[in-house]
Amino acid sequence: MKNKMTVKRVAALLAVVLLAALYLIALIAAIFDTSAAGILFRICLICTVTVPLLAWIFIWIYGQTTGKSTIADVHLFEDPEEYEKQNLQKEEDEMN
């Protein structure tokens, strides 16, 4: 498999790096007992929820604008096999 950096991978990798950096900064602040440790901890808690959510929204919007199926597509009430058949049919129709 070719290791190709796509927009989705870049967004996911950026989210992981951002969260890891936040955790590391908060840990260092807690170890050195700075006055900003409490605030940094709260920021980490908020970012733990918002950064993945924003990455998911970005990937979903990317899929909607390009017409591609992404990991952010939600098909809760659809049969996965039926959904795959519909996608294949749609691709065949677009080719013709």
Coordinates of N, CA and C in Angstrom, one line a residue:
M1 N 0.8 -1.2 0.0 CA 0.0 0.0 0.0 C 0.9 1.2 0.0
K2 N 0.5 2.2 -0.8 CA 1.3 3.4 -0.9 C 1.0 4.3 0.3
N3 N 2.0 4.8 0.9 CA 1.8 5.7 2.1 C 1.7 7.1 1.6
K4 N 0.4 7.6 1.4 CA 0.2 8.9 0.8 C -0.5 9.7 1.9
M5 N 0.0 11.0 2.0 CA -0.6 11.9 3.0 C -1.8 12.6 2.3
T6 N -2.9 12.3 2.9 CA -4.1 12.9 2.4 C -4.6 14.0 3.3
V7 N -5.6 14.8 2.9 CA -6.1 15.9 3.8 C -6.6 15.3 5.1
K8 N -7.2 14.1 5.0 CA -7.8 13.5 6.2 C -6.7 13.1 7.2
R9 N -5.6 12.5 6.6 CA -4.5 12.1 7.5 C -3.8 13.3 8.1
V10 N -3.6 14.4 7.4 CA -3.0 15.6 7.9 C -3.8 16.1 9.0
A11 N -5.1 16.2 8.8 CA -6.0 16.7 9.9 C -5.9 15.9 11.2
A12 N -6.0 14.6 11.0 CA -5.9 13.7 12.2 C -4.5 13.8 12.8
L13 N -3.5 13.8 12.1 CA -2.1 13.9 12.6 C -1.9 15.2 13.4
L14 N -2.5 16.3 12.8 CA -2.4 17.6 13.4 C -3.1 17.6 14.8
A15 N -4.3 17.0 14.8 CA -5.0 16.9 16.1 C -4.3 16.1 17.1
V16 N -3.6 15.0 16.7 CA -2.9 14.2 17.7 C -1.7 15.0 18.2
V17 N -0.9 15.7 17.3 CA 0.2 16.4 17.7 C -0.2 17.6 18.7
L18 N -1.3 18.3 18.4 CA -1.7 19.4 19.2 C -2.1 18.9 20.6
L19 N -2.8 17.8 20.7 CA -3.2 17.2 22.0 C -1.9 16.8 22.8
A20 N -1.0 16.1 22.1 CA 0.2 15.6 22.8 C 1.0 16.8 23.3
A21 N 1.1 17.9 22.5 CA 1.9 19.0 23.0 C 1.2 19.7 24.2
L22 N -0.1 19.8 24.1 CA -0.9 20.3 25.3 C -0.6 19.5 26.6
Y23 N -0.7 18.2 26.4 CA -0.5 17.3 27.6 C 0.9 17.5 28.1
L24 N 1.9 17.6 27.3 CA 3.3 17.7 27.7 C 3.5 19.0 28.4
I25 N 3.0 20.1 27.9 CA 3.1 21.4 28.5 C 2.4 21.4 29.8
A26 N 1.2 20.9 29.9 CA 0.5 20.8 31.2 C 1.3 20.0 32.3
L27 N 1.9 18.9 31.8 CA 2.7 18.0 32.7 C 3.9 18.8 33.2
I28 N 4.6 19.5 32.3 CA 5.8 20.2 32.7 C 5.4 21.3 33.7
A29 N 4.3 22.0 33.4 CA 3.8 23.1 34.3 C 3.5 22.5 35.7
A30 N 2.9 21.3 35.7 CA 2.5 20.7 37.0 C 3.8 20.3 37.8
I31 N 4.8 19.7 37.1 CA 6.0 19.3 37.7 C 6.7 20.5 38.4
F32 N 6.8 21.6 37.6 CA 7.5 22.7 38.2 C 6.6 23.6 39.0
D33 N 5.4 23.2 39.2 CA 4.5 23.9 40.1 C 4.3 25.4 39.8
T34 N 4.1 25.7 38.5 CA 3.8 27.0 38.1 C 2.4 27.4 38.5
S35 N 2.1 28.7 38.5 CA 0.8 29.2 38.8 C -0.2 28.9 37.7
A36 N 0.3 28.6 36.5 CA -0.5 28.4 35.3 C -0.9 26.9 35.2
A37 N -0.5 26.1 36.1 CA -0.7 24.6 35.9 C -2.2 24.3 36.0
G38 N -3.0 24.9 36.8 CA -4.4 24.7 36.9 C -5.1 25.1 35.6
I39 N -4.8 26.3 35.1 CA -5.4 26.8 33.9 C -5.0 25.9 32.7
L40 N -3.8 25.4 32.6 CA -3.3 24.6 31.5 C -4.1 23.2 31.6
F41 N -4.3 22.7 32.8 CA -5.0 21.5 33.0 C -6.5 21.6 32.5
R42 N -7.1 22.7 32.8 CA -8.5 23.0 32.3 C -8.5 23.1 30.8
I43 N -7.5 23.8 30.2 CA -7.4 23.9 28.8 C -7.2 22.5 28.1
C44 N -6.4 21.6 28.7 CA -6.2 20.3 28.2 C -7.5 19.5 28.3
L45 N -8.3 19.6 29.3 CA -9.6 18.9 29.4 C -10.5 19.4 28.3
I46 N -10.6 20.7 28.1 CA -11.5 21.2 27.1 C -11.0 20.8 25.7
C47 N -9.7 20.8 25.4 CA -9.2 20.5 24.1 C -9.3 19.0 23.9
T48 N -9.3 18.2 24.9 CA -9.5 16.7 24.8 C -10.8 16.4 24.1
V49 N -11.8 17.2 24.3 CA -13.1 17.0 23.7 C -13.2 17.8 22.3
T50 N -12.7 19.1 22.3 CA -13.0 19.9 21.2 C -12.1 19.6 20.0
V51 N -10.8 19.3 20.2 CA -9.9 19.1 19.1 C -10.4 17.8 18.2
P52 N -10.6 16.7 18.8 CA -11.1 15.6 18.0 C -12.5 15.9 17.4
L53 N -13.3 16.6 18.1 CA -14.6 17.0 17.5 C -14.4 17.9 16.3
L54 N -13.6 18.9 16.4 CA -13.3 19.8 15.3 C -12.6 19.0 14.1
A55 N -11.7 18.1 14.4 CA -11.1 17.3 13.4 C -12.2 16.4 12.6
W56 N -13.1 15.8 13.4 CA -14.2 15.1 12.8 C -15.1 15.9 11.9
I57 N -15.4 17.1 12.4 CA -16.2 18.0 11.6 C -15.5 18.4 10.3
F58 N -14.2 18.7 10.4 CA -13.4 19.1 9.2 C -13.4 17.9 8.2
I59 N -13.2 16.7 8.7 CA -13.1 15.5 7.8 C -14.5 15.3 7.2
W60 N -15.6 15.5 8.0 CA -16.9 15.3 7.5 C -17.3 16.3 6.4
I61 N -16.9 17.6 6.6 CA -17.1 18.7 5.6 C -16.3 18.4 4.4
Y62 N -15.1 17.9 4.5 CA -14.3 17.6 3.4 C -15.0 16.5 2.5
G63 N -15.5 15.5 3.2 CA -16.2 14.4 2.5 C -17.4 14.9 1.8
Q64 N -18.2 15.8 2.4 CA -19.4 16.3 1.8 C -19.1 17.2 0.6
T65 N -18.0 18.0 0.7 CA -17.7 18.9 -0.4 C -17.1 18.2 -1.6
T66 N -16.4 17.1 -1.3 CA -15.8 16.4 -2.4 C -16.6 15.2 -2.9
G67 N -17.6 14.8 -2.1 CA -18.5 13.7 -2.5 C -17.9 12.4 -2.2
K68 N -16.8 12.3 -1.4 CA -16.1 11.1 -1.1 C -16.7 10.6 0.2
S69 N -16.6 9.2 0.4 CA -17.0 8.6 1.6 C -15.8 8.7 2.6
T70 N -16.1 9.2 3.8 CA -15.0 9.3 4.8 C -15.3 8.6 6.1
I71 N -14.4 8.5 7.0 CA -14.6 7.9 8.3 C -15.6 8.7 9.1
A72 N -15.9 9.9 8.8 CA -16.8 10.7 9.5 C -18.2 10.6 9.1
D73 N -18.5 9.8 8.0 CA -19.9 9.7 7.6 C -20.6 8.8 8.6
V74 N -21.8 9.3 8.9 CA -22.6 8.6 9.9 C -23.8 8.0 9.2
H75 N -23.9 6.7 9.3 CA -25.0 5.9 8.6 C -25.5 4.9 9.7
L76 N -26.1 5.5 10.7 CA -26.6 4.7 11.8 C -27.7 3.7 11.5
F77 N -28.6 4.1 10.6 CA -29.8 3.3 10.3 C -29.7 2.6 9.0
E78 N -28.5 2.6 8.4 CA -28.4 1.9 7.1 C -27.6 0.6 7.2
D79 N -28.0 -0.3 6.4 CA -27.2 -1.6 6.4 C -25.9 -1.3 5.7
P80 N -24.8 -1.7 6.3 CA -23.5 -1.4 5.6 C -23.3 -2.0 4.2
E81 N -23.9 -3.2 4.0 CA -23.8 -3.9 2.7 C -24.6 -3.1 1.7
E82 N -25.8 -2.7 2.1 CA -26.7 -1.9 1.2 C -26.0 -0.6 0.8
Y83 N -25.4 0.1 1.8 CA -24.8 1.3 1.6 C -23.6 1.2 0.6
E84 N -22.8 0.1 0.7 CA -21.7 -0.1 -0.2 C -22.2 -0.4 -1.6
K85 N -23.3 -1.1 -1.7 CA -23.9 -1.3 -3.1 C -24.4 0.0 -3.7
Q86 N -25.0 0.9 -2.9 CA -25.4 2.2 -3.4 C -24.2 3.0 -3.9
N87 N -23.1 3.0 -3.1 CA -21.9 3.7 -3.5 C -21.3 3.2 -4.8
L88 N -21.3 1.9 -4.9 CA -20.8 1.3 -6.2 C -21.7 1.7 -7.3
Q89 N -23.0 1.6 -7.1 CA -23.9 2.0 -8.2 C -23.7 3.5 -8.6
K90 N -23.6 4.3 -7.6 CA -23.4 5.8 -7.9 C -22.1 6.0 -8.6
E91 N -21.0 5.3 -8.3 CA -19.8 5.5 -9.0 C -19.9 5.0 -10.4
E92 N -20.6 3.9 -10.7 CA -20.8 3.4 -12.0 C -21.6 4.4 -12.8
D93 N -22.7 5.0 -12.2 CA -23.5 6.0 -12.9 C -22.7 7.2 -13.3
E94 N -21.8 7.6 -12.4 CA -20.9 8.8 -12.7 C -20.0 8.6 -13.8
M95 N -19.5 7.3 -13.9 CA -18.6 7.0 -15.0 C -19.2 7.0 -16.4
N96 N -20.5 6.7 -16.4 CA -21.2 6.6 -17.7 C -21.8 7.9 -18.1

